[in-house]
PDB file of C-alpha atoms and ligand atoms in Angstrom:
ATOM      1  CA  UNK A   1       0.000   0.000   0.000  1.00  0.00           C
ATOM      2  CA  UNK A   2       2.852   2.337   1.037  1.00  0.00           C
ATOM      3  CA  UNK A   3       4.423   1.667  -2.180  1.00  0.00           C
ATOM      4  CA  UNK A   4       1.606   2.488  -4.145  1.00  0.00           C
ATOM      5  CA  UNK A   5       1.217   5.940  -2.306  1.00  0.00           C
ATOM      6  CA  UNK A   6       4.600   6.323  -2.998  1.00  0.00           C
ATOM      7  CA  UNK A   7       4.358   5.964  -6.804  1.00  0.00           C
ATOM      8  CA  UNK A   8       1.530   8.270  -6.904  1.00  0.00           C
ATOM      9  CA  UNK A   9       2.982  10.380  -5.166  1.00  0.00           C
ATOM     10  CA  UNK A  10       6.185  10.499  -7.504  1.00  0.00           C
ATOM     11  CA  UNK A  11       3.715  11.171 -10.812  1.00  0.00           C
ATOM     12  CA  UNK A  12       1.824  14.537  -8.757  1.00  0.00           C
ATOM     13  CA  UNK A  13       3.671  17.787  -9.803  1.00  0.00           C
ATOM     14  CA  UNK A  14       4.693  20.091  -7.013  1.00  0.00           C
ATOM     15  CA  UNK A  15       1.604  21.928  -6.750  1.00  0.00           C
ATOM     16  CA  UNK A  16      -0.605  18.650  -7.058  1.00  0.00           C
ATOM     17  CA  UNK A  17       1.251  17.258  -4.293  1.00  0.00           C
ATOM     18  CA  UNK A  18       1.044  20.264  -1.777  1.00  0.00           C
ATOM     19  CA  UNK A  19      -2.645  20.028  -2.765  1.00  0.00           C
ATOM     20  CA  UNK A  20      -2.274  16.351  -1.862  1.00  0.00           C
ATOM     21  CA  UNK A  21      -0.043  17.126   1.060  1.00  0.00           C
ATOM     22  CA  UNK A  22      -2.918  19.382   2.673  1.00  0.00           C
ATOM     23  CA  UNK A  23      -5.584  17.099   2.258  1.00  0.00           C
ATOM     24  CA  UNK A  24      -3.984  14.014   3.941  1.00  0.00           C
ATOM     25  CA  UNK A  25      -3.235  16.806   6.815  1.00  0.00           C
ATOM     26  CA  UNK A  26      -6.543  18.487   7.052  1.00  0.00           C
ATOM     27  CA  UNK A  27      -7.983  14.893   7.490  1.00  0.00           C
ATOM     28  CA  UNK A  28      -5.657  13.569   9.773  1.00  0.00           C
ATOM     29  CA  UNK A  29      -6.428  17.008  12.069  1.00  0.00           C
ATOM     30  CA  UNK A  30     -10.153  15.850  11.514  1.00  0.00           C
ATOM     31  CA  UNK A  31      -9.522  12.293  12.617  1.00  0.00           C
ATOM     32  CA  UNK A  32      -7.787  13.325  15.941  1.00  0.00           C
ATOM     33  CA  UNK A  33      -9.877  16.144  16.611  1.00  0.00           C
ATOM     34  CA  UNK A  34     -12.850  13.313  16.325  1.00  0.00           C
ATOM     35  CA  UNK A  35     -10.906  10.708  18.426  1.00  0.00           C
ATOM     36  CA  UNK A  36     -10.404  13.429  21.447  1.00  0.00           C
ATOM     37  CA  UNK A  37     -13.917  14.363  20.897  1.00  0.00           C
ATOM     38  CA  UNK A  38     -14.585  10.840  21.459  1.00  0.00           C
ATOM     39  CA  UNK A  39     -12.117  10.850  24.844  1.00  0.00           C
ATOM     40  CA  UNK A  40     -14.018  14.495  26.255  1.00  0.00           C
ATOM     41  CA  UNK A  41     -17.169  12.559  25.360  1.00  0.00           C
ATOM     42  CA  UNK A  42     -16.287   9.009  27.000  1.00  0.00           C
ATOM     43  CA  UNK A  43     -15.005  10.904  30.270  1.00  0.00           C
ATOM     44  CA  UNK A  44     -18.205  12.941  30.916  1.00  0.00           C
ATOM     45  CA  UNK A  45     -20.167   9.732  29.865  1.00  0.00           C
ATOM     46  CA  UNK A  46     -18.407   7.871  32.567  1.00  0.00           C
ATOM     47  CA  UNK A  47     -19.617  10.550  34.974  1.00  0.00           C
ATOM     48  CA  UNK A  48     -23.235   9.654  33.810  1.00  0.00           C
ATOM     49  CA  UNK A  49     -23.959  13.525  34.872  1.00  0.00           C
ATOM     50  CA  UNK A  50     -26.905  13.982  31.824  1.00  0.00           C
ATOM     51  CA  UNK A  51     -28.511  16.924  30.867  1.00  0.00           C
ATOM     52  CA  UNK A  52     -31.757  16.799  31.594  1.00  0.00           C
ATOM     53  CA  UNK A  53     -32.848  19.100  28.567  1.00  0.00           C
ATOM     54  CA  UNK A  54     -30.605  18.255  25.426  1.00  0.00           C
ATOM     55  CA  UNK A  55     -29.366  15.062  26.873  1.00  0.00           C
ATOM     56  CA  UNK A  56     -25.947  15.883  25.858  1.00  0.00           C
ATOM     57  CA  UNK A  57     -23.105  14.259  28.904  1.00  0.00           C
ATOM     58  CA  UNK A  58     -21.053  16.789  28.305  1.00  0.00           C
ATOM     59  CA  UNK A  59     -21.730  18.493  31.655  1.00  0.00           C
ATOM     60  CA  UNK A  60     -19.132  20.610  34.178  1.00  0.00           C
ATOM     61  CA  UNK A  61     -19.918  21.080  37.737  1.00  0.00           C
ATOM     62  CA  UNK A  62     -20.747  24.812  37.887  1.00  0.00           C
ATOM     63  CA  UNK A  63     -20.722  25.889  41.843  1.00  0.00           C
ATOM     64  CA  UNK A  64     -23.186  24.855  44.204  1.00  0.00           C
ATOM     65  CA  UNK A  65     -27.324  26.235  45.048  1.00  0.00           C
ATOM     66  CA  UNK A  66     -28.780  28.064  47.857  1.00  0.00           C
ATOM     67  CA  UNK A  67     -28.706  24.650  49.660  1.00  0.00           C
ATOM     68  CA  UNK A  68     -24.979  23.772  49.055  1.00  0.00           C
ATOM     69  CA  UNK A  69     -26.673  21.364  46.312  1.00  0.00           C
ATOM     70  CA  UNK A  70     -24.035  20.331  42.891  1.00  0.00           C
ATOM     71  CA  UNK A  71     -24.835  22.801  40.251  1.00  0.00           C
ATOM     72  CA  UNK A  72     -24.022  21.473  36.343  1.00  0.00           C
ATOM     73  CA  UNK A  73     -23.723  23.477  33.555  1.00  0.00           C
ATOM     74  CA  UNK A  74     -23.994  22.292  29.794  1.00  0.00           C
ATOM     75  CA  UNK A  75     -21.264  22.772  27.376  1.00  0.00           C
ATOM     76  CA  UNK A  76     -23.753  21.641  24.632  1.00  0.00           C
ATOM     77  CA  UNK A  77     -26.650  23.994  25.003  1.00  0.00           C
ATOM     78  CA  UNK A  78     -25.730  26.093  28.076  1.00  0.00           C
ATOM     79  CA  UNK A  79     -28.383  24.980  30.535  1.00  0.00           C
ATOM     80  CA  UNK A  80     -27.635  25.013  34.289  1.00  0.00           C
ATOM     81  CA  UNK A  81     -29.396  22.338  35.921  1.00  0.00           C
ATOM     82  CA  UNK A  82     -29.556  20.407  39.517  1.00  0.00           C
ATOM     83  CA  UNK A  83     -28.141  16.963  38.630  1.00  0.00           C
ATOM     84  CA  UNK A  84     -29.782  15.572  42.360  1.00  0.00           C
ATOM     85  CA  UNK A  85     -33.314  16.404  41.212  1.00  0.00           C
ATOM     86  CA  UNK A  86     -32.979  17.015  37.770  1.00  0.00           C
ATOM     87  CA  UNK A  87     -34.409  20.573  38.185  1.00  0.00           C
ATOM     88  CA  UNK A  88     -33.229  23.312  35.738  1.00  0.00           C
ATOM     89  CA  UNK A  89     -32.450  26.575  36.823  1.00  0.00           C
ATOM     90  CA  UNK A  90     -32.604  28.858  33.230  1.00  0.00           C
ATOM     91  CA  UNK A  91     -29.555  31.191  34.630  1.00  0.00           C
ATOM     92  CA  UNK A  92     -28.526  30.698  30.944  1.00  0.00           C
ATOM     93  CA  UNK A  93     -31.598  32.827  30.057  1.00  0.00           C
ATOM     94  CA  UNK A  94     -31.114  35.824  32.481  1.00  0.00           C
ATOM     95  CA  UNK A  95     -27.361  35.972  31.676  1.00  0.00           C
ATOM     96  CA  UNK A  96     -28.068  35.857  27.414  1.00  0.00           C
TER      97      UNK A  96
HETATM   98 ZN1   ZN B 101     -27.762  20.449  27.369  1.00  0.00          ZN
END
């Protein structure tokens, strides 16, 4: 396989191989931007802290209520929520 690449490679001409060059680049960046995507995603999934609206797990503890309760915030859609009972607090719509 390598070989082949290699012999295609050797027919591009200079420009046709930067062109080349940058698209084997821009898709390896896409590839490993995915897989850590994947990581963030399989961390905050292990956490099994959901939110409640979008149902996204991507969740970060955000300070704590008026009764020293665990406050979440979404990175997805922004909503601050109660993970113990699931309440939502809207602070995202008084603060945008
Ligand atoms: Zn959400």
């Amino acid at each position: 396989m390598e070989k082949i690449i290699q012999e295609l490679v050797n027919t591009l001409t200079d420009d046709q191989f930067l062109e080349f060059y940058e698209k084997v680049k821009q898709q390896s960046e896409l590839i490993k931007k995915q897989k850590r995507l994947n990581e963030i995603d399989q961390k905050f999934r292990a956490q099994g802290i959901k939110c409640p609206k979008c149902e996204s797990y991507h969740c970060v503890k955000n300070g704590h209520n008026s009764e020293g309760k665990q406050k979440y915030l979404c990175k997805n859609c922004r909503a601050s929520f109660d993970a113990s009972r699931n309440h939502f607090i809207y602070l995202n719509h008084l603060i945008y």
